[in-house]
mmCIF file of C-alpha atoms in Angstrom:
data_model
loop_
_atom_site.group_PDB
_atom_site.id
_atom_site.type_symbol
_atom_site.label_atom_id
_atom_site.label_comp_id
_atom_site.label_asym_id
_atom_site.label_seq_id
_atom_site.Cartn_x
_atom_site.Cartn_y
_atom_site.Cartn_z
ATOM 1 C CA UNK A 1 -6.247 30.339 -52.232
ATOM 2 C CA UNK A 2 -4.126 29.306 -48.961
ATOM 3 C CA UNK A 3 -4.256 31.505 -45.910
ATOM 4 C CA UNK A 4 -1.556 30.500 -42.989
ATOM 5 C CA UNK A 5 -4.816 29.748 -40.013
ATOM 6 C CA UNK A 6 -2.452 30.162 -36.713
ATOM 7 C CA UNK A 7 -3.842 33.670 -36.079
ATOM 8 C CA UNK A 8 -6.788 33.148 -36.490
ATOM 9 C CA UNK A 9 -6.658 29.661 -34.314
ATOM 10 C CA UNK A 10 -5.038 32.068 -32.098
ATOM 11 C CA UNK A 11 -7.819 34.407 -31.738
ATOM 12 C CA UNK A 12 -10.279 31.916 -31.553
ATOM 13 C CA UNK A 13 -8.602 29.936 -28.916
ATOM 14 C CA UNK A 14 -8.352 32.997 -26.591
ATOM 15 C CA UNK A 15 -11.851 33.536 -27.050
ATOM 16 C CA UNK A 16 -13.319 29.889 -26.205
ATOM 17 C CA UNK A 17 -10.834 30.177 -22.926
ATOM 18 C CA UNK A 18 -13.119 33.770 -21.866
ATOM 19 C CA UNK A 19 -15.682 31.765 -22.870
ATOM 20 C CA UNK A 20 -14.659 29.370 -20.359
ATOM 21 C CA UNK A 21 -13.903 31.073 -17.655
ATOM 22 C CA UNK A 22 -17.660 32.899 -17.935
ATOM 23 C CA UNK A 23 -18.860 28.842 -18.271
ATOM 24 C CA UNK A 24 -17.286 28.709 -14.469
ATOM 25 C CA UNK A 25 -18.704 31.872 -13.642
ATOM 26 C CA UNK A 26 -22.072 31.019 -13.892
ATOM 27 C CA UNK A 27 -21.791 27.442 -12.408
ATOM 28 C CA UNK A 28 -20.269 29.546 -9.426
ATOM 29 C CA UNK A 29 -22.757 32.150 -9.879
ATOM 30 C CA UNK A 30 -25.049 28.947 -9.671
ATOM 31 C CA UNK A 31 -23.207 27.497 -6.363
ATOM 32 C CA UNK A 32 -24.307 31.012 -4.444
ATOM 33 C CA UNK A 33 -27.950 31.530 -5.725
ATOM 34 C CA UNK A 34 -27.929 27.075 -4.476
ATOM 35 C CA UNK A 35 -27.201 28.299 -1.134
ATOM 36 C CA UNK A 36 -29.063 31.471 -0.727
ATOM 37 C CA UNK A 37 -31.617 29.323 -1.236
ATOM 38 C CA UNK A 38 -31.032 26.725 1.360
ATOM 39 C CA UNK A 39 -30.042 24.001 -0.986
ATOM 40 C CA UNK A 40 -26.750 22.963 1.429
ATOM 41 C CA UNK A 41 -29.066 22.707 4.267
ATOM 42 C CA UNK A 42 -29.339 25.948 5.866
ATOM 43 C CA UNK A 43 -32.106 28.405 6.638
ATOM 44 C CA UNK A 44 -32.851 30.511 2.979
ATOM 45 C CA UNK A 45 -31.870 33.996 3.090
ATOM 46 C CA UNK A 46 -33.687 37.477 2.698
ATOM 47 C CA UNK A 47 -35.620 38.773 -0.462
ATOM 48 C CA UNK A 48 -32.384 41.225 -0.962
ATOM 49 C CA UNK A 49 -29.876 38.511 -1.228
ATOM 50 C CA UNK A 50 -32.318 35.911 -3.814
ATOM 51 C CA UNK A 51 -32.309 39.407 -5.704
ATOM 52 C CA UNK A 52 -28.437 39.657 -5.665
ATOM 53 C CA UNK A 53 -28.058 36.449 -6.413
ATOM 54 C CA UNK A 54 -30.565 37.104 -9.341
ATOM 55 C CA UNK A 55 -28.706 40.123 -10.590
ATOM 56 C CA UNK A 56 -25.432 38.151 -10.520
ATOM 57 C CA UNK A 57 -26.589 35.160 -12.410
ATOM 58 C CA UNK A 58 -28.481 37.714 -15.068
ATOM 59 C CA UNK A 59 -25.209 39.494 -15.789
ATOM 60 C CA UNK A 60 -23.088 36.604 -15.531
ATOM 61 C CA UNK A 61 -25.924 34.870 -17.837
ATOM 62 C CA UNK A 62 -25.563 38.119 -20.355
ATOM 63 C CA UNK A 63 -21.594 37.203 -20.395
ATOM 64 C CA UNK A 64 -21.922 34.252 -21.318
ATOM 65 C CA UNK A 65 -24.145 34.494 -24.502
ATOM 66 C CA UNK A 66 -21.535 37.503 -25.621
ATOM 67 C CA UNK A 67 -18.631 35.249 -24.909
ATOM 68 C CA UNK A 68 -20.355 31.801 -26.479
ATOM 69 C CA UNK A 69 -21.551 34.487 -30.066
ATOM 70 C CA UNK A 70 -17.666 35.873 -30.224
ATOM 71 C CA UNK A 71 -16.039 32.677 -29.511
ATOM 72 C CA UNK A 72 -18.728 30.957 -32.070
ATOM 73 C CA UNK A 73 -18.271 33.542 -34.737
ATOM 74 C CA UNK A 74 -14.360 32.921 -34.195
ATOM 75 C CA UNK A 75 -14.524 29.490 -33.950
ATOM 76 C CA UNK A 76 -15.710 28.752 -37.183
ATOM 77 C CA UNK A 77 -14.126 31.275 -39.590
ATOM 78 C CA UNK A 78 -11.450 29.067 -38.513
ATOM 79 C CA UNK A 79 -13.238 25.832 -39.981
ATOM 80 C CA UNK A 80 -13.826 28.069 -43.193
ATOM 81 C CA UNK A 81 -10.256 28.862 -43.322
ATOM 82 C CA UNK A 82 -8.981 25.277 -42.927
ATOM 83 C CA UNK A 83 -11.065 23.672 -44.719
ATOM 84 C CA UNK A 84 -10.283 25.955 -47.894
ATOM 85 C CA UNK A 85 -6.825 25.768 -47.722
ATOM 86 C CA UNK A 86 -7.750 21.527 -47.963
ATOM 87 C CA UNK A 87 -9.619 22.067 -50.919
ATOM 88 C CA UNK A 88 -6.593 23.600 -52.662
ATOM 89 C CA UNK A 89 -4.218 21.038 -51.955
ATOM 90 C CA UNK A 90 -6.579 17.711 -52.198
ATOM 91 C CA UNK A 91 -9.931 17.092 -54.749
ATOM 92 C CA UNK A 92 -11.150 14.887 -52.749
ATOM 93 C CA UNK A 93 -12.542 17.761 -50.898
ATOM 94 C CA UNK A 94 -16.357 17.232 -51.049
ATOM 95 C CA UNK A 95 -17.676 19.854 -48.236
ATOM 96 C CA UNK A 96 -17.277 23.229 -49.396
ATOM 97 C CA UNK A 97 -15.216 26.276 -46.878
ATOM 98 C CA UNK A 98 -19.161 28.034 -46.845
ATOM 99 C CA UNK A 99 -21.187 24.802 -46.217
ATOM 100 C CA UNK A 100 -18.332 23.261 -43.341
ATOM 101 C CA UNK A 101 -20.051 26.682 -41.567
ATOM 102 C CA UNK A 102 -23.265 26.632 -42.718
ATOM 103 C CA UNK A 103 -23.971 23.292 -41.881
ATOM 104 C CA UNK A 104 -23.859 23.824 -37.944
ATOM 105 C CA UNK A 105 -27.400 26.222 -38.701
ATOM 106 C CA UNK A 106 -29.563 23.253 -40.812
ATOM 107 C CA UNK A 107 -31.348 21.217 -38.705
ATOM 108 C CA UNK A 108 -30.693 17.411 -38.073
ATOM 109 C CA UNK A 109 -27.433 17.477 -40.530
ATOM 110 C CA UNK A 110 -25.962 19.674 -38.280
ATOM 111 C CA UNK A 111 -25.696 16.728 -35.636
ATOM 112 C CA UNK A 112 -22.578 14.874 -38.070
ATOM 113 C CA UNK A 113 -21.875 17.187 -41.136
ATOM 114 C CA UNK A 114 -19.748 19.825 -39.905
ATOM 115 C CA UNK A 115 -17.761 16.679 -38.255
ATOM 116 C CA UNK A 116 -17.363 15.526 -42.116
ATOM 117 C CA UNK A 117 -16.213 18.749 -43.299
ATOM 118 C CA UNK A 118 -13.688 19.182 -40.840
ATOM 119 C CA UNK A 119 -11.996 15.798 -40.567
ATOM 120 C CA UNK A 120 -12.160 15.770 -44.331
ATOM 121 C CA UNK A 121 -9.581 18.696 -43.719
ATOM 122 C CA UNK A 122 -7.676 16.979 -41.516
ATOM 123 C CA UNK A 123 -7.894 14.325 -43.475
ATOM 124 C CA UNK A 124 -6.540 16.418 -46.834
ATOM 125 C CA UNK A 125 -4.118 18.178 -44.708
ATOM 126 C CA UNK A 126 -1.718 15.016 -43.467
ATOM 127 C CA UNK A 127 -1.984 13.395 -46.975
ATOM 128 C CA UNK A 128 -3.580 15.263 -49.763
ATOM 129 C CA UNK A 129 -2.711 12.457 -52.095
ATOM 130 C CA UNK A 130 -4.254 9.840 -50.304
ATOM 131 C CA UNK A 131 -6.764 12.038 -47.377
ATOM 132 C CA UNK A 132 -9.116 7.923 -47.099
ATOM 133 C CA UNK A 133 -6.352 6.257 -45.441
ATOM 134 C CA UNK A 134 -5.969 9.214 -42.812
ATOM 135 C CA UNK A 135 -7.016 7.403 -39.436
ATOM 136 C CA UNK A 136 -9.338 10.484 -37.388
ATOM 137 C CA UNK A 137 -7.726 10.647 -33.607
ATOM 138 C CA UNK A 138 -9.688 9.587 -31.579
ATOM 139 C CA UNK A 139 -9.731 13.258 -29.256
ATOM 140 C CA UNK A 140 -11.436 14.615 -32.208
ATOM 141 C CA UNK A 141 -14.223 12.400 -32.798
ATOM 142 C CA UNK A 142 -14.775 13.252 -28.525
ATOM 143 C CA UNK A 143 -14.648 16.835 -29.308
ATOM 144 C CA UNK A 144 -17.653 16.547 -31.577
ATOM 145 C CA UNK A 145 -19.489 14.302 -28.968
ATOM 146 C CA UNK A 146 -19.099 16.578 -26.445
ATOM 147 C CA UNK A 147 -20.217 19.530 -28.316
ATOM 148 C CA UNK A 148 -22.942 17.412 -29.329
ATOM 149 C CA UNK A 149 -23.352 16.661 -25.615
ATOM 150 C CA UNK A 150 -23.403 20.206 -24.771
ATOM 151 C CA UNK A 151 -26.079 21.074 -26.681
ATOM 152 C CA UNK A 152 -28.607 18.802 -25.320
ATOM 153 C CA UNK A 153 -27.552 19.724 -22.086
ATOM 154 C CA UNK A 154 -27.593 22.927 -22.508
ATOM 155 C CA UNK A 155 -31.557 22.429 -23.571
ATOM 156 C CA UNK A 156 -32.476 20.742 -20.764
ATOM 157 C CA UNK A 157 -30.835 23.384 -18.539
ATOM 158 C CA UNK A 158 -32.404 25.914 -20.460
ATOM 159 C CA UNK A 159 -36.168 24.290 -20.347
ATOM 160 C CA UNK A 160 -35.851 23.289 -16.594
ATOM 161 C CA UNK A 161 -34.975 27.321 -16.071
ATOM 162 C CA UNK A 162 -38.208 28.096 -17.779
ATOM 163 C CA UNK A 163 -40.152 25.129 -15.881
ATOM 164 C CA UNK A 164 -38.982 26.207 -12.604
ATOM 165 C CA UNK A 165 -42.028 27.197 -9.987
ATOM 166 C CA UNK A 166 -40.786 27.027 -6.716
ATOM 167 C CA UNK A 167 -37.544 26.826 -4.513
ATOM 168 C CA UNK A 168 -36.585 23.047 -5.143
ATOM 169 C CA UNK A 169 -37.059 23.011 -9.088
ATOM 170 C CA UNK A 170 -34.760 26.772 -8.926
ATOM 171 C CA UNK A 171 -32.297 24.638 -7.325
ATOM 172 C CA UNK A 172 -32.396 21.655 -9.166
ATOM 173 C CA UNK A 173 -31.773 24.264 -12.255
ATOM 174 C CA UNK A 174 -28.439 25.566 -11.061
ATOM 175 C CA UNK A 175 -27.038 22.391 -10.135
ATOM 176 C CA UNK A 176 -27.534 21.606 -14.072
ATOM 177 C CA UNK A 177 -25.121 24.533 -14.458
ATOM 178 C CA UNK A 178 -22.684 23.374 -12.338
ATOM 179 C CA UNK A 179 -23.035 19.771 -13.718
ATOM 180 C CA UNK A 180 -22.396 21.248 -17.298
ATOM 181 C CA UNK A 181 -19.021 22.293 -16.488
ATOM 182 C CA UNK A 182 -17.863 18.456 -16.828
ATOM 183 C CA UNK A 183 -18.894 18.700 -20.136
ATOM 184 C CA UNK A 184 -17.604 21.816 -21.311
ATOM 185 C CA UNK A 185 -14.280 21.932 -20.040
ATOM 186 C CA UNK A 186 -12.777 18.779 -21.743
ATOM 187 C CA UNK A 187 -14.680 20.703 -24.711
ATOM 188 C CA UNK A 188 -12.964 23.450 -24.752
ATOM 189 C CA UNK A 189 -9.547 21.887 -24.249
ATOM 190 C CA UNK A 190 -9.945 19.280 -26.773
ATOM 191 C CA UNK A 191 -11.976 22.131 -29.305
ATOM 192 C CA UNK A 192 -8.466 24.286 -28.691
ATOM 193 C CA UNK A 193 -5.927 21.055 -29.567
ATOM 194 C CA UNK A 194 -7.793 21.122 -32.484
ATOM 195 C CA UNK A 195 -7.326 24.185 -33.737
ATOM 196 C CA UNK A 196 -3.740 24.163 -32.100
ATOM 197 C CA UNK A 197 -3.058 20.929 -33.970
ATOM 198 C CA UNK A 198 -4.680 21.549 -37.858
ATOM 199 C CA UNK A 199 -3.085 25.104 -37.409
ATOM 200 C CA UNK A 200 0.394 23.774 -36.943
ATOM 201 C CA UNK A 201 -0.150 20.829 -39.995
ATOM 202 C CA UNK A 202 -1.549 23.474 -42.473
ATOM 203 C CA UNK A 203 1.137 26.608 -41.533
ATOM 204 C CA UNK A 204 4.108 23.097 -41.376
ATOM 205 C CA UNK A 205 2.433 22.069 -45.218
ATOM 206 C CA UNK A 206 2.038 25.593 -46.655
ATOM 207 C CA UNK A 207 6.308 26.541 -45.710
#
């Protein structure tokens, strides 16, 4: 059974952009909180301003988690579909559609197994008869590297936030949310590129 992945890719793309928008909102809220705490050289604001900045941070954080989960489900569904299509075209596929999704949740193996599955889907789509001859695009490797980086950086940021006990450490934790955009912006761009190009290749093969 083969399925045109174009529509699922479009839905996932929209959700990825919304996730990135929520990520940017967190960075802006963090900059505001840094300002409120006197991180830009001014005096620390009053208690009401600090409470407001905390409320804004809580709201943006909640929206971020919602969009992360929704976009994650949509992207995983797309990965499942393109893997299933690749299995119909090439007998060289070794990772099943279910496991291409499942490996994301298996400790240690999640560092490389999901990428192996996506890379195989790409190669089997480009050249079903000889996928081993297909070169993995450099930007696809960059996408996976950024995905691993954002997970590590997210853990560091979370721990820094939980460990913040005073104004100085709170400011440092907020700066981490801002710096995280340097990873997440190119990550979102390359993920959308992957979904767009692989979906286009599979749609062409289906037609």
